[in-house]
Short mmCIF file of C-alpha atoms in Angstrom, two decimals:
data_model
loop_
_atom_site.label_atom_id
_atom_site.label_comp_id
_atom_site.label_asym_id
_atom_site.label_seq_id
_atom_site.Cartn_x
_atom_site.Cartn_y
_atom_site.Cartn_z
CA MET A 1 -7.35 7.16 -11.69
CA SER A 2 -6.65 10.92 -11.99
CA LYS A 3 -7.55 13.44 -9.18
CA ALA A 4 -10.20 14.82 -11.56
CA ASP A 5 -11.85 11.65 -11.88
CA ARG A 6 -11.87 11.16 -8.11
CA ARG A 7 -13.93 14.43 -7.92
CA THR A 8 -16.85 13.05 -9.89
CA SER A 9 -20.14 12.16 -8.20
CA HIS A 10 -19.37 8.59 -8.95
CA TRP A 11 -16.08 8.56 -6.99
CA GLN A 12 -17.50 10.48 -4.25
CA VAL A 13 -20.04 8.01 -3.65
CA VAL A 14 -17.70 5.15 -4.01
CA GLY A 15 -15.22 6.91 -1.53
CA ALA A 16 -17.92 7.81 1.07
CA LEU A 17 -19.56 4.26 1.08
CA GLY A 18 -16.26 2.52 0.73
CA LYS A 19 -14.75 4.27 3.89
CA ALA A 20 -18.02 3.84 5.81
CA ILE A 21 -17.83 0.00 5.15
CA VAL A 22 -14.22 -0.16 6.13
CA ALA A 23 -14.80 1.78 9.17
CA GLY A 24 -17.75 -0.43 10.21
CA GLU A 25 -20.40 1.99 9.97
CA PHE A 26 -22.06 -0.52 7.80
CA PRO A 27 -21.04 -3.80 9.28
CA VAL A 28 -20.46 -7.10 7.61
CA GLY A 29 -23.83 -8.70 6.64
CA VAL A 30 -25.87 -5.55 6.93
CA THR A 31 -27.93 -4.41 3.98
CA LEU A 32 -27.10 -0.92 2.75
CA PRO A 33 -29.82 1.64 2.81
CA GLY A 34 -32.18 1.75 -0.26
CA ASP A 35 -31.59 3.61 -3.34
CA ALA A 36 -34.00 6.47 -2.47
CA GLU A 37 -32.22 7.14 0.94
CA LEU A 38 -28.82 6.95 -0.78
CA GLU A 39 -29.73 9.20 -3.60
CA ALA A 40 -31.02 11.81 -1.10
CA ARG A 41 -27.88 11.39 0.97
CA PHE A 42 -25.43 12.01 -1.84
CA ARG A 43 -27.64 14.06 -4.07
CA VAL A 44 -26.96 11.87 -7.12
CA SER A 45 -29.00 10.10 -9.78
CA ARG A 46 -29.97 6.48 -9.58
CA THR A 47 -27.71 5.93 -12.46
CA VAL A 48 -24.71 7.40 -10.61
CA LEU A 49 -25.62 5.33 -7.50
CA ARG A 50 -25.89 2.04 -9.32
CA GLU A 51 -22.65 2.59 -11.02
CA ALA A 52 -20.98 3.26 -7.64
CA MET A 53 -22.56 0.04 -6.36
CA LYS A 54 -20.97 -1.92 -9.27
CA THR A 55 -17.57 -0.33 -8.41
CA LEU A 56 -17.94 -1.42 -4.73
CA ALA A 57 -18.97 -4.87 -5.89
CA ALA A 58 -16.09 -5.24 -8.12
CA LYS A 59 -13.82 -4.38 -5.12
CA GLY A 60 -15.49 -7.22 -3.22
CA LEU A 61 -17.06 -5.05 -0.52
CA VAL A 62 -20.81 -5.58 -1.45
CA VAL A 63 -22.98 -7.95 -3.15
CA PRO A 64 -26.41 -7.17 -4.62
CA ARG A 65 -29.29 -9.57 -3.71
CA ALA A 66 -32.67 -9.56 -5.65
CA ARG A 67 -35.47 -8.47 -3.43
CA ILE A 68 -33.13 -8.12 -0.58
CA GLY A 69 -30.80 -5.15 -1.45
CA THR A 70 -27.02 -4.62 -1.45
CA ARG A 71 -25.35 -6.46 1.38
CA VAL A 72 -21.78 -5.94 2.82
CA THR A 73 -19.75 -9.05 2.31
CA PRO A 74 -17.38 -10.81 4.70
CA LYS A 75 -14.00 -9.22 5.02
CA HIS A 76 -12.16 -12.29 3.56
CA GLN A 77 -14.02 -11.34 0.35
CA TRP A 78 -12.60 -7.85 0.29
CA ASN A 79 -9.84 -7.21 -2.41
CA LEU A 80 -7.21 -5.77 0.07
CA PHE A 81 -4.70 -5.42 -2.79
CA ASP A 82 -7.06 -2.82 -4.15
CA ALA A 83 -5.42 0.60 -3.74
CA ASP A 84 -8.63 2.38 -2.68
CA ILE A 85 -9.47 -0.22 -0.03
CA LEU A 86 -5.99 0.09 1.42
CA THR A 87 -6.23 3.95 1.48
CA TRP A 88 -9.67 3.68 3.23
CA HIS A 89 -8.06 1.47 5.81
CA PHE A 90 -5.35 3.93 6.56
CA THR A 91 -7.78 6.83 6.46
CA VAL A 92 -10.06 5.27 9.14
CA GLY A 93 -7.30 3.85 11.20
CA VAL A 94 -5.53 0.48 11.29
CA ASP A 95 -4.30 -1.66 14.11
CA THR A 96 -0.98 -3.48 14.67
CA ALA A 97 -2.23 -6.74 13.41
CA PHE A 98 -3.21 -5.08 10.05
CA LEU A 99 0.24 -3.64 9.78
CA LEU A 100 1.83 -6.95 10.66
CA HIS A 101 -0.05 -8.71 7.92
CA LEU A 102 1.32 -6.13 5.44
CA ILE A 103 4.75 -6.76 6.71
CA GLU A 104 4.35 -10.49 6.05
CA ILE A 105 3.20 -9.67 2.52
CA ARG A 106 6.19 -7.41 1.93
CA MET A 107 8.50 -10.17 3.37
CA GLY A 108 6.99 -12.41 0.70
CA PHE A 109 7.90 -10.53 -2.36
CA GLU A 110 10.32 -7.61 -1.69
CA PRO A 111 13.45 -9.95 -0.79
CA HIS A 112 12.74 -11.74 -4.13
CA ALA A 113 12.51 -8.40 -5.85
CA ALA A 114 15.96 -7.45 -4.50
CA ALA A 115 17.31 -10.82 -5.68
CA LEU A 116 15.86 -10.17 -9.12
CA ALA A 117 17.36 -6.78 -9.21
CA ALA A 118 20.71 -8.22 -8.32
CA ARG A 119 20.34 -10.34 -11.57
CA ASN A 120 18.68 -7.85 -13.77
CA ALA A 121 19.33 -4.29 -12.87
CA SER A 122 21.15 -1.95 -15.32
CA GLU A 123 23.98 0.33 -14.17
CA ALA A 124 21.49 3.24 -14.44
CA ASP A 125 19.14 1.38 -12.10
CA ILE A 126 21.92 0.78 -9.58
CA SER A 127 22.90 4.50 -9.80
CA ARG A 128 19.37 5.54 -9.12
CA MET A 129 18.91 3.14 -6.14
CA MET A 130 22.14 4.30 -4.60
CA HIS A 131 21.07 7.91 -5.05
CA LEU A 132 17.69 7.14 -3.29
CA ALA A 133 19.34 5.28 -0.50
CA VAL A 134 21.88 8.14 0.12
CA ALA A 135 18.96 10.72 0.08
CA MET A 136 17.43 8.79 2.98
CA GLY A 137 20.40 9.98 5.28
CA ASP A 138 19.49 13.63 5.01
CA PRO A 139 19.37 14.99 8.56
CA ALA A 140 16.63 17.41 7.48
CA HIS A 141 14.12 14.69 7.10
CA THR A 142 10.86 14.74 8.92
CA PRO A 143 9.11 11.34 9.55
CA GLU A 144 6.82 12.17 6.69
CA THR A 145 9.57 12.92 4.17
CA LEU A 146 11.66 10.00 5.22
CA ALA A 147 8.55 7.66 4.72
CA LEU A 148 8.33 9.06 1.21
CA ALA A 149 11.97 8.63 0.58
CA ASP A 150 11.78 5.11 1.94
CA LEU A 151 8.80 4.39 -0.50
CA ARG A 152 10.76 5.72 -3.55
CA PHE A 153 13.63 3.40 -2.72
CA HIS A 154 11.45 0.17 -2.42
CA LEU A 155 9.70 0.97 -5.54
CA SER A 156 12.95 1.60 -7.34
CA VAL A 157 14.02 -1.91 -6.35
CA MET A 158 10.86 -3.40 -7.78
CA ASP A 159 11.45 -1.40 -10.94
CA ALA A 160 15.07 -2.74 -11.19
CA ALA A 161 13.77 -6.37 -10.84
CA ALA A 162 12.57 -6.01 -14.36
CA ASN A 163 9.46 -8.04 -13.81
CA PRO A 164 6.27 -6.21 -14.85
CA PHE A 165 4.27 -8.23 -12.42
CA MET A 166 6.46 -7.24 -9.51
CA ARG A 167 6.16 -3.54 -10.29
CA THR A 168 2.25 -3.85 -10.62
CA VAL A 169 2.06 -5.56 -7.12
CA GLY A 170 4.19 -2.67 -5.96
CA SER A 171 1.78 -0.17 -7.37
CA LEU A 172 -1.22 -1.90 -5.86
CA ILE A 173 0.06 -1.78 -2.29
CA GLU A 174 1.75 1.71 -2.69
CA ALA A 175 -0.94 3.29 -0.56
CA ALA A 176 -0.28 0.70 2.19
CA LEU A 177 3.29 1.08 2.11
CA VAL A 178 3.07 4.85 2.67
CA GLY A 179 1.05 4.07 5.84
CA VAL A 180 3.46 1.37 7.08
CA PHE A 181 6.50 3.47 6.41
CA LYS A 182 5.03 6.50 8.24
CA LEU A 183 4.34 4.35 11.30
CA SER A 184 7.41 2.23 11.25
CA SER A 185 10.06 4.77 10.22
CA PRO A 186 12.20 6.00 12.82
CA ASN A 187 12.14 9.49 14.20
CA ALA A 188 14.09 11.61 11.66
CA ASP A 189 16.94 12.37 13.98
CA ARG A 190 20.57 12.40 12.69
CA ILE A 191 21.67 9.12 14.18
CA ARG A 192 18.78 6.96 13.19
CA VAL A 193 18.26 8.57 9.73
CA GLY A 194 21.91 7.64 9.05
CA GLU A 195 21.22 4.02 10.27
CA VAL A 196 18.22 3.71 7.76
CA ALA A 197 20.29 5.05 4.93
CA ALA A 198 23.09 2.69 5.66
CA SER A 199 20.86 -0.36 5.73
CA HIS A 200 19.32 0.56 2.36
CA MET A 201 22.80 1.29 0.94
CA ARG A 202 23.77 -2.31 1.78
CA ILE A 203 20.89 -3.49 -0.24
CA VAL A 204 22.28 -1.61 -3.27
CA GLU A 205 25.79 -2.84 -2.57
CA GLU A 206 24.66 -6.44 -2.82
CA ILE A 207 22.78 -5.75 -5.94
CA ARG A 208 25.82 -4.00 -7.47
CA ARG A 209 27.78 -7.20 -6.68
CA ARG A 210 25.18 -9.27 -8.34
CA ASP A 211 24.87 -11.18 -5.16
CA GLU A 212 21.16 -12.36 -5.15
CA ASP A 213 21.29 -14.12 -1.78
CA GLY A 214 23.00 -11.15 -0.21
CA ALA A 215 20.42 -8.74 -1.80
CA ARG A 216 17.68 -10.97 -0.45
CA ARG A 217 19.10 -11.13 3.08
CA ALA A 218 19.73 -7.18 3.12
CA MET A 219 16.18 -6.62 2.10
CA GLU A 220 14.89 -9.11 4.78
CA HIS A 221 16.82 -7.29 7.34
CA VAL A 222 15.35 -3.96 6.55
CA ILE A 223 11.85 -5.37 6.60
CA ARG A 224 12.53 -7.04 9.99
CA VAL A 225 13.67 -3.75 11.51
CA GLY A 226 10.49 -2.05 10.28
CA ARG A 227 8.38 -4.85 12.05
CA GLU A 228 10.21 -4.42 15.31
CA ARG A 229 9.51 -0.74 15.22
CA ILE A 230 5.82 -1.56 14.78
CA VAL A 231 5.69 -4.01 17.60
CA GLY A 232 7.97 -2.21 19.72
CA ALA A 233 10.45 -5.01 20.11
#
């Protein structure tokens, strides 16, 4: 979805209500205000409001009930792989448990992506991954720029896996990865930035050697280190 699309009345309503639901302003099980109230609140037509409700329903956040209204669904029905829902979580604030759940998901697919990259990556892929890993060692990094460099590297590994489903999953959780990396990346000092770069270069070296198990283990190590930073271990 383009930035221009996000500025439409439809997406303004979706974003405002979505964040409010995720933040608990409208708790699970509650019925949202009626159409007239929401139309006045957002200054939109009933058509725009109903289309926004359809979008929220497609994301699993609400369900319309005849003669009852639109109700917020239980959290286990929310599509947490939806990029908007993930972004709303990080906008309103997440706790350690949420971050650790995301780490578990990363551990479930990123090591396998690294193993696939060891099998399928082209020389151009390997060169790009090494360039991105080396760039992570720039002592001028701030925590924010290091988080972005970290994200670019991990997405490049999923690209190199040469499995379209893997890259699609990476796109879906990209918003979450940005938040995780920002919170779990080390302070951008010279020594720790160097350590981060070295650990990512090891992933590329294993991929270059076509060692699938080695690439998998190297990726697991990087994710475990990120987890330790989150829990303060």
